[in-house]
Short mmCIF file of N, CA, C and O in Angstrom, two decimals:
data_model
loop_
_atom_site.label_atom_id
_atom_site.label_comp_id
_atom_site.label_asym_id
_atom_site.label_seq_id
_atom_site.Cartn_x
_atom_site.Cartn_y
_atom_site.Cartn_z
N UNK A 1 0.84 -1.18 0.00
CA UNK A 1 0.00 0.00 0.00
C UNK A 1 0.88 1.24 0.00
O UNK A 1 1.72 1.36 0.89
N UNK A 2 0.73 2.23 -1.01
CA UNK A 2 1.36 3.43 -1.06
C UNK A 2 1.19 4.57 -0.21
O UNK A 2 -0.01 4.55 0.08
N UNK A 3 1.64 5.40 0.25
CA UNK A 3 1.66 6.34 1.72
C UNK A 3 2.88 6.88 2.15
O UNK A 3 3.91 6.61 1.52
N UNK A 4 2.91 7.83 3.41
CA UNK A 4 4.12 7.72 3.94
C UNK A 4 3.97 8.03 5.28
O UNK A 4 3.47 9.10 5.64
N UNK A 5 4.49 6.87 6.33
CA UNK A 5 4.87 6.96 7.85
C UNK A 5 5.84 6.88 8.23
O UNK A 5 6.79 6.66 7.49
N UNK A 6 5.94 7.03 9.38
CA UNK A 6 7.45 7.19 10.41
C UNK A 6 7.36 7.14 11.75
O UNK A 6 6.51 7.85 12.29
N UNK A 7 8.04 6.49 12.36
CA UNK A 7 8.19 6.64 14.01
C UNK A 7 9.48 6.75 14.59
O UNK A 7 10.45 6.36 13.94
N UNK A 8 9.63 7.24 15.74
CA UNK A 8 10.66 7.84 16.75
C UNK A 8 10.73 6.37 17.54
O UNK A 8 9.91 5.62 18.06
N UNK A 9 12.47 6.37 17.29
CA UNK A 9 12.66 5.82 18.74
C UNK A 9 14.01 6.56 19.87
O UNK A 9 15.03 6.99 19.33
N UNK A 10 13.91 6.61 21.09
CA UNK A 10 14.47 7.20 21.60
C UNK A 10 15.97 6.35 22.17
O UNK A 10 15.95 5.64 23.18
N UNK A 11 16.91 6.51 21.55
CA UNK A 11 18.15 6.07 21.62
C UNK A 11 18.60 6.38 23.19
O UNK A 11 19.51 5.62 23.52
N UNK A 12 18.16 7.36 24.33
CA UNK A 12 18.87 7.76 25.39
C UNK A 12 18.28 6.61 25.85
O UNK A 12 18.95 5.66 26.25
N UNK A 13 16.97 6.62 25.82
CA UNK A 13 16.43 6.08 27.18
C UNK A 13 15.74 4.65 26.82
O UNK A 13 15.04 4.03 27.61
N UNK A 14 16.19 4.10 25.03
CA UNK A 14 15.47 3.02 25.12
C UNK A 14 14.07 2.82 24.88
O UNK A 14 13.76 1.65 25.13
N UNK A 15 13.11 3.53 24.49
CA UNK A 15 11.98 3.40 24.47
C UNK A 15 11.70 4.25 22.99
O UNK A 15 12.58 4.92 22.45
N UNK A 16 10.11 4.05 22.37
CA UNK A 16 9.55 4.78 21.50
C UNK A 16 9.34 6.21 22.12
O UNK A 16 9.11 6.54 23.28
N UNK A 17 9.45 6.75 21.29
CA UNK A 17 9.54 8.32 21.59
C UNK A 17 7.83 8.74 21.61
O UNK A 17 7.20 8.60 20.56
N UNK A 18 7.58 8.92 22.04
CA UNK A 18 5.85 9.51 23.11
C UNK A 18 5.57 10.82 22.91
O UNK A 18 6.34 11.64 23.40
N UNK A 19 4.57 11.21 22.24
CA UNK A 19 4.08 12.50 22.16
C UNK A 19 4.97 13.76 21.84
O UNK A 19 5.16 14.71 22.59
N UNK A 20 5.57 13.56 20.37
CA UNK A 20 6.55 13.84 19.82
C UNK A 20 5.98 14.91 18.54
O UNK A 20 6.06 14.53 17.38
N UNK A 21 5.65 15.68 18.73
CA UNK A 21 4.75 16.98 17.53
C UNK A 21 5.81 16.70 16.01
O UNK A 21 7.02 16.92 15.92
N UNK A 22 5.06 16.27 15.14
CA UNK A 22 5.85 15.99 13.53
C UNK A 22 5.16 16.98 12.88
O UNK A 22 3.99 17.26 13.13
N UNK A 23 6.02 17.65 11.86
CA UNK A 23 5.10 18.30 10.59
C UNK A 23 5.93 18.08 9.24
O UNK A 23 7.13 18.15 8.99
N UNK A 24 4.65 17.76 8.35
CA UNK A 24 5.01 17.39 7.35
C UNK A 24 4.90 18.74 6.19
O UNK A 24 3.81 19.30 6.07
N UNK A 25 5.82 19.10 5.58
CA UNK A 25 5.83 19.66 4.54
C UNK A 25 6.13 19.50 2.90
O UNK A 25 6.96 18.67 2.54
N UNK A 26 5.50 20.25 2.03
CA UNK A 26 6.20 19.45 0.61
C UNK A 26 6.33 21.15 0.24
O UNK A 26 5.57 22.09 0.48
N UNK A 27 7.55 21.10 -0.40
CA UNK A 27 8.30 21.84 -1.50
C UNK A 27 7.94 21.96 -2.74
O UNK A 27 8.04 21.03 -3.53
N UNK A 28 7.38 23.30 -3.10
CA UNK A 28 7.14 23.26 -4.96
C UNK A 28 7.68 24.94 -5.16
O UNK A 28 7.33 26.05 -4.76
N UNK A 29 8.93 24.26 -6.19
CA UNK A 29 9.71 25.40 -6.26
C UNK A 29 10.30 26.25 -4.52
O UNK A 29 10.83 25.75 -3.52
N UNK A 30 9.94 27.50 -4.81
CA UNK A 30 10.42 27.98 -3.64
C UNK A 30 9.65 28.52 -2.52
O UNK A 30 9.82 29.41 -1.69
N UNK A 31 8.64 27.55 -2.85
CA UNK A 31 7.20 27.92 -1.71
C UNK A 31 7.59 26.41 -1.05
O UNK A 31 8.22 25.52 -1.60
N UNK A 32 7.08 26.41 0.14
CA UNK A 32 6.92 25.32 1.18
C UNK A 32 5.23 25.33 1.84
O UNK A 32 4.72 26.39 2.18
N UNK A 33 4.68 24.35 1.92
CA UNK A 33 3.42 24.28 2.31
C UNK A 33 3.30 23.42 3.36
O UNK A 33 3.34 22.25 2.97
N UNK A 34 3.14 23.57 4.78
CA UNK A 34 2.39 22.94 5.80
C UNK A 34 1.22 21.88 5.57
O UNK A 34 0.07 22.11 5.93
N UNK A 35 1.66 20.58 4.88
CA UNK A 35 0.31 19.86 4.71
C UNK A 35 -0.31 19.08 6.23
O UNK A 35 -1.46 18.66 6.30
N UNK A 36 0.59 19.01 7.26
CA UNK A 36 -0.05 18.09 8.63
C UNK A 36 0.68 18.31 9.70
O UNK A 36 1.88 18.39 9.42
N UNK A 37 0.46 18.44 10.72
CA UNK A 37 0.97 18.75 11.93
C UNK A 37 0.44 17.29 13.30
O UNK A 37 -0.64 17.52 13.86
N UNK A 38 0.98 16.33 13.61
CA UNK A 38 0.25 15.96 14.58
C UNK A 38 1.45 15.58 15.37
O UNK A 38 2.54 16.14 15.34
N UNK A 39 1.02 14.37 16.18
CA UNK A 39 2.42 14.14 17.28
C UNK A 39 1.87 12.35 17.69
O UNK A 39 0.71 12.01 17.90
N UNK A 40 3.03 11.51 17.69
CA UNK A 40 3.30 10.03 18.26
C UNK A 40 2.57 9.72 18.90
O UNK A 40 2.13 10.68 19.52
N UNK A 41 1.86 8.31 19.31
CA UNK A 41 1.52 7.99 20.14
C UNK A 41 2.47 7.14 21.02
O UNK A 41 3.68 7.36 20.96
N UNK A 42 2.06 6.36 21.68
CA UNK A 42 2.83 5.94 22.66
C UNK A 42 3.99 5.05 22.65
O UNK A 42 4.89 4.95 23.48
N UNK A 43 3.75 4.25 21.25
CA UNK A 43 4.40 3.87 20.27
C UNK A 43 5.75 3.85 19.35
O UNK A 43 6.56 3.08 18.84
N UNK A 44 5.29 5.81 19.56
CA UNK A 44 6.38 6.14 18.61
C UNK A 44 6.04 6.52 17.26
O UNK A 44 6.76 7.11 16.44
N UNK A 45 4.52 5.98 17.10
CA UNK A 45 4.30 5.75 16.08
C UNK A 45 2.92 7.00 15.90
O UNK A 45 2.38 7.68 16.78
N UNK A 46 2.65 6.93 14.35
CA UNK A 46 1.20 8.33 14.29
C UNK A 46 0.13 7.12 14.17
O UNK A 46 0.26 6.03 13.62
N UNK A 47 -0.85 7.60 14.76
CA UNK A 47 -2.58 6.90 14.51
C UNK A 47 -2.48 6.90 13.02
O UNK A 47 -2.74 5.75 12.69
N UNK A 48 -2.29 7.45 12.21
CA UNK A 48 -2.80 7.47 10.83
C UNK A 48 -1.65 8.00 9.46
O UNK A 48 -1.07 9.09 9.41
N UNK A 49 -1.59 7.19 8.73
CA UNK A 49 -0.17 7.66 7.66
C UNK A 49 -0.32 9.25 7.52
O UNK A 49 -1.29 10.01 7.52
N UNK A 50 1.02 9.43 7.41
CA UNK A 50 1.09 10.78 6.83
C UNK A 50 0.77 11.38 5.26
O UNK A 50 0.74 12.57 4.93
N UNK A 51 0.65 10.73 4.79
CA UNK A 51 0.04 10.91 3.36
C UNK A 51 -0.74 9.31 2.91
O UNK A 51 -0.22 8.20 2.98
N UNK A 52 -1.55 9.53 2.64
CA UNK A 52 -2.26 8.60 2.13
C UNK A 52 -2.35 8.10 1.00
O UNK A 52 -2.98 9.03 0.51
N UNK A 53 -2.22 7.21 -0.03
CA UNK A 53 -2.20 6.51 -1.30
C UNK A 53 -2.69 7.49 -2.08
O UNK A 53 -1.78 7.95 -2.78
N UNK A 54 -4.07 8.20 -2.33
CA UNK A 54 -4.39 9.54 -2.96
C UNK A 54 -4.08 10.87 -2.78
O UNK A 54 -4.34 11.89 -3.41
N UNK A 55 -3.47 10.64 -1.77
CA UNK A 55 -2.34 12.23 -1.76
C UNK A 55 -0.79 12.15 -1.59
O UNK A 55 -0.16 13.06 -1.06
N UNK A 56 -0.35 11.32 -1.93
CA UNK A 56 1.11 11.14 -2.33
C UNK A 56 1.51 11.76 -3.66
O UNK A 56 1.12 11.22 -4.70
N UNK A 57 2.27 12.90 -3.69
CA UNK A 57 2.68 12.62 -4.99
C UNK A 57 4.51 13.32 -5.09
O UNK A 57 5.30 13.92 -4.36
N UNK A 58 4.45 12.73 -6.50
CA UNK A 58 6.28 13.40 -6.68
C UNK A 58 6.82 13.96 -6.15
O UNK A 58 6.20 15.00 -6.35
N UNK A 59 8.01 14.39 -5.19
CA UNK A 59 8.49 15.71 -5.12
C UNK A 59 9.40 15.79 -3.80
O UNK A 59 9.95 14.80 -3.32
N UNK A 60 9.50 16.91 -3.34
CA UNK A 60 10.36 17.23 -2.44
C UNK A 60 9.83 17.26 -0.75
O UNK A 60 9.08 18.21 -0.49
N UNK A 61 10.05 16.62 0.03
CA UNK A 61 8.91 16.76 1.55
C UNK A 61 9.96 17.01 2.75
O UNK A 61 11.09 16.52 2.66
N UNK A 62 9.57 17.79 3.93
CA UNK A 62 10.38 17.53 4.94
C UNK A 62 9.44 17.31 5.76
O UNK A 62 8.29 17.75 5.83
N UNK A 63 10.35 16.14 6.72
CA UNK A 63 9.75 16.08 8.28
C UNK A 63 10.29 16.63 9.17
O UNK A 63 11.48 16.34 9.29
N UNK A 64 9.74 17.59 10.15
CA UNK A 64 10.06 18.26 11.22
C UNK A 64 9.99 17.84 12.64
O UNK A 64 8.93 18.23 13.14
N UNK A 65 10.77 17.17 13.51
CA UNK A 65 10.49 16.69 14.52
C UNK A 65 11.18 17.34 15.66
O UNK A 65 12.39 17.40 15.83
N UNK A 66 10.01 17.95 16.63
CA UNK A 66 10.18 18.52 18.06
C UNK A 66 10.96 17.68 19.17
O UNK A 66 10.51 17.64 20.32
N UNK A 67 11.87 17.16 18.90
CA UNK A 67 13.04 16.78 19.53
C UNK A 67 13.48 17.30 20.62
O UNK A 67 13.67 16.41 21.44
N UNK A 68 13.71 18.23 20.98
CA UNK A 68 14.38 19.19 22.32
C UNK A 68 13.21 19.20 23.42
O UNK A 68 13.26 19.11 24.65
N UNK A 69 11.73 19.41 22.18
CA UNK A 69 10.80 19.36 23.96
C UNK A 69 10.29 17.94 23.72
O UNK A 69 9.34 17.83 24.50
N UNK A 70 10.38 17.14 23.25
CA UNK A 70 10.57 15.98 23.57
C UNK A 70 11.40 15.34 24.66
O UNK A 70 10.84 14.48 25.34
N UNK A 71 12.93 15.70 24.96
CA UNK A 71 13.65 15.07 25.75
C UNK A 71 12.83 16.19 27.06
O UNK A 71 12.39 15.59 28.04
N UNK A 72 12.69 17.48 27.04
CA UNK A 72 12.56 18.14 28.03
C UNK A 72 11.21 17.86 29.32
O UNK A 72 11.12 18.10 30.53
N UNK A 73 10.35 17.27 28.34
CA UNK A 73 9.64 16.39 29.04
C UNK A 73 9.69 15.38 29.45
O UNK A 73 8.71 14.90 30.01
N UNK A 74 10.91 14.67 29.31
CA UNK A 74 11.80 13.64 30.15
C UNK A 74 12.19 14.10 31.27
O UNK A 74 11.93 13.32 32.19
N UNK A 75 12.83 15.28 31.68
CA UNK A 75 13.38 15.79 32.26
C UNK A 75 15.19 15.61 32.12
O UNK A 75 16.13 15.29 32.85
N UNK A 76 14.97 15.98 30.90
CA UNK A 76 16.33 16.29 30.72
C UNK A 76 17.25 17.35 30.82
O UNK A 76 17.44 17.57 29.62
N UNK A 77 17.84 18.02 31.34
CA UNK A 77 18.66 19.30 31.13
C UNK A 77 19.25 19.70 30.53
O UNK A 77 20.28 20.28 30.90
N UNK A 78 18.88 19.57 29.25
CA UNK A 78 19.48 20.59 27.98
C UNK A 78 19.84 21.75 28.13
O UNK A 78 19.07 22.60 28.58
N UNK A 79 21.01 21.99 27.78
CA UNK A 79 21.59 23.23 27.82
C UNK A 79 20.70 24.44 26.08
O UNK A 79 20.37 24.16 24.92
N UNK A 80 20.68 25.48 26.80
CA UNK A 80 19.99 26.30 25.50
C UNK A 80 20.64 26.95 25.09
O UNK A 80 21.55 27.39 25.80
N UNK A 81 20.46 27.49 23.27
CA UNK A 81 19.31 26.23 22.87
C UNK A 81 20.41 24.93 23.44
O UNK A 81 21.55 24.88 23.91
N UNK A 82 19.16 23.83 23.04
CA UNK A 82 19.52 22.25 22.66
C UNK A 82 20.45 22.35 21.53
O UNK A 82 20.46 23.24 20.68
N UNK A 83 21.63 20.81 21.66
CA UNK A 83 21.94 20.96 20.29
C UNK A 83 21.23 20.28 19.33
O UNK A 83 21.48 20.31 18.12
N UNK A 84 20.29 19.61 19.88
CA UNK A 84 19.48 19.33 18.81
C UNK A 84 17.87 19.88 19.41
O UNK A 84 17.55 19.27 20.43
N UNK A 85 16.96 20.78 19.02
CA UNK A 85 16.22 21.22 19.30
C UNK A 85 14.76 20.80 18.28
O UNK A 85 13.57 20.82 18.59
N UNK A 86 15.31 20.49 17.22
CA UNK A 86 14.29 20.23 16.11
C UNK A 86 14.34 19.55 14.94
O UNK A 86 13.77 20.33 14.18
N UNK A 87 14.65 18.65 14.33
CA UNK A 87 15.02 17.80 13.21
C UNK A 87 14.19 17.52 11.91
O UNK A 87 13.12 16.99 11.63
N UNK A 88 15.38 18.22 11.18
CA UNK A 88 14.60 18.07 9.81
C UNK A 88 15.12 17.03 8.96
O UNK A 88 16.24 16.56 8.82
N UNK A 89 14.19 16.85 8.51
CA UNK A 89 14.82 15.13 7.87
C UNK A 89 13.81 15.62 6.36
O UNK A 89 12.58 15.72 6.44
N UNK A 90 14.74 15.93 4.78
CA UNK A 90 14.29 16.65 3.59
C UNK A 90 14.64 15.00 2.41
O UNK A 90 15.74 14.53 2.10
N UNK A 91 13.39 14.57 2.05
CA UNK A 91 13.49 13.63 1.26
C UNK A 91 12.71 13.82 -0.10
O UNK A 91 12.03 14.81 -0.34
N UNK A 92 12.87 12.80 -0.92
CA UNK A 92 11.96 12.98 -1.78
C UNK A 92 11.41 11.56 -2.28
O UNK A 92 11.89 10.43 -2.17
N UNK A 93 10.17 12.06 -2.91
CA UNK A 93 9.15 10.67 -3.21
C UNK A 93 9.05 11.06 -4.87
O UNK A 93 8.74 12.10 -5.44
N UNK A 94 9.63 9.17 -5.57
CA UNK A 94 10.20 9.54 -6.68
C UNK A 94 8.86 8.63 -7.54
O UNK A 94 8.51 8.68 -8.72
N UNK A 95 8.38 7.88 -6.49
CA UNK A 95 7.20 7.04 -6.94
C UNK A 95 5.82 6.60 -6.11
O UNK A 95 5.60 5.78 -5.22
N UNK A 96 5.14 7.38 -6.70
CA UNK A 96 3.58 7.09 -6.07
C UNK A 96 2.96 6.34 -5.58
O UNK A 96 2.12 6.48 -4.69
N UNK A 97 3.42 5.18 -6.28
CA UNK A 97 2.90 3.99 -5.94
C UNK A 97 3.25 3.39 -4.60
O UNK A 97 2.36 2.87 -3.93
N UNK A 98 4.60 3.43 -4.14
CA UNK A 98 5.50 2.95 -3.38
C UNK A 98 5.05 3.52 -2.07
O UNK A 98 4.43 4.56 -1.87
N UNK A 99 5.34 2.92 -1.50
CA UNK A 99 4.99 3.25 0.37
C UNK A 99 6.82 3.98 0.89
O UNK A 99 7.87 3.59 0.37
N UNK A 100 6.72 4.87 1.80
CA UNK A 100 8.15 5.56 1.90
C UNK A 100 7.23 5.63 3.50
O UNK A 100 6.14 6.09 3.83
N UNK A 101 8.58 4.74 4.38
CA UNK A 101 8.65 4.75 5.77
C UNK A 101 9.80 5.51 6.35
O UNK A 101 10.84 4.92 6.06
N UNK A 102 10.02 6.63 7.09
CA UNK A 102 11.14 7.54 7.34
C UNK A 102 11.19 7.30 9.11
O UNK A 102 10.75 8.11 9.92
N UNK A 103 11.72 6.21 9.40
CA UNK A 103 12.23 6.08 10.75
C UNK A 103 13.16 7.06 11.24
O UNK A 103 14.01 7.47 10.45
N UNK A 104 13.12 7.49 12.41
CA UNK A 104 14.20 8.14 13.49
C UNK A 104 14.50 8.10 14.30
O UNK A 104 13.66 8.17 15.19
N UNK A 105 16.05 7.92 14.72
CA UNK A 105 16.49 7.11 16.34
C UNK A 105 17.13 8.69 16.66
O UNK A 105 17.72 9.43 15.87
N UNK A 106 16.86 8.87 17.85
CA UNK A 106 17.52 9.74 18.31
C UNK A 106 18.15 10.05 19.54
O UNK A 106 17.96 9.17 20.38
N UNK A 107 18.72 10.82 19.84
CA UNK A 107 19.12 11.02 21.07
C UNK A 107 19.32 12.65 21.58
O UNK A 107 19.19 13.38 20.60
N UNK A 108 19.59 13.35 22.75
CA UNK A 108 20.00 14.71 22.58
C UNK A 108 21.38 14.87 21.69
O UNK A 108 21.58 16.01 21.29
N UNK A 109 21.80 14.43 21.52
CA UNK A 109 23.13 14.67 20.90
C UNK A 109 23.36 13.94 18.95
O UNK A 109 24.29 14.08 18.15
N UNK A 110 22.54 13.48 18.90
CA UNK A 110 22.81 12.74 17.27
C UNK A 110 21.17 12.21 17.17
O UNK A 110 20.33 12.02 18.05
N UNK A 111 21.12 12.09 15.92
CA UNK A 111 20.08 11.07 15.28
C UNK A 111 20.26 10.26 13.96
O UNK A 111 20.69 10.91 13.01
N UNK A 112 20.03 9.15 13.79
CA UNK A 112 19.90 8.58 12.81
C UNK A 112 18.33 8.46 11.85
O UNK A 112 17.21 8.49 12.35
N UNK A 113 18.63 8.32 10.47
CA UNK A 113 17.22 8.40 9.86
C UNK A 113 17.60 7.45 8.51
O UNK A 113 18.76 7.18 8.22
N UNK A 114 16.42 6.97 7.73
CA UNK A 114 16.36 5.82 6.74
C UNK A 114 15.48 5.32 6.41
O UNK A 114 14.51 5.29 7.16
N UNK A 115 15.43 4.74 5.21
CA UNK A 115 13.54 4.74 4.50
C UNK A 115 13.60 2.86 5.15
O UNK A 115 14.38 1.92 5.00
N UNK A 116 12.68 3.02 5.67
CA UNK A 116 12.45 1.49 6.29
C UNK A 116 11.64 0.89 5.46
O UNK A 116 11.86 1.15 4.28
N UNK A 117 10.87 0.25 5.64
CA UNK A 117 9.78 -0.49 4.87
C UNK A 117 8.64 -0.95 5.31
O UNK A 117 7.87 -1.52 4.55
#
């Protein structure tokens, strides 16, 4: 099934990353458009794909992930800013058809990212 999701996992502490605010954007030309804003469930994961089989299409997208108040509601003590405060992860979808899964491990200090399946 064609779409695109993603979930957080939290590299410090071992667990799926919990109530984690994502926004999805797509790029045309030199405009950027806000298509969704929601946040993880408990999981790690969103209730519902981020683009759906009839609204996928070609092009340029970023995911934005609230990372810094994520750990801060751990109770972490990030120094400010964080060095990582917000993560953008800029891909592109080259085929419609295809399902594109954008996992992220993170931590305060690094993250990793990669089209899963």
């Amino acid at each position: 099934m064609a779409g695109l999701t993603t979930h957080i996992l939290d590299l410090t502490h071992g667990i799926p990353a919990a109530n984690v605010t994502v926004q999805l954007s797509r790029f045309e030309g030199s405009s950027t458009f806000i298509l969704k804003t929601t946040t993880t469930n408990e999981d790690g994961r969103l209730k519902e794909l981020l683009l759906l089989e009839d609204e996928i299409e070609e092009g340029e997208y970023e995911l934005l992930f609230s990372i810094g108040d994520y750990f801060r509601t751990k109770g972490m003590d990030l120094l400010e800013p964080a060095f990582l405060d917000k993560v953008s992860i800029r891909f592109g979808i080259a085929d419609r058809s295809a399902h594109y899964h954008v996992p992220l491990l993170v931590s305060p200090w690094g993250y990793q990212v990669y089209r899963g399946s």
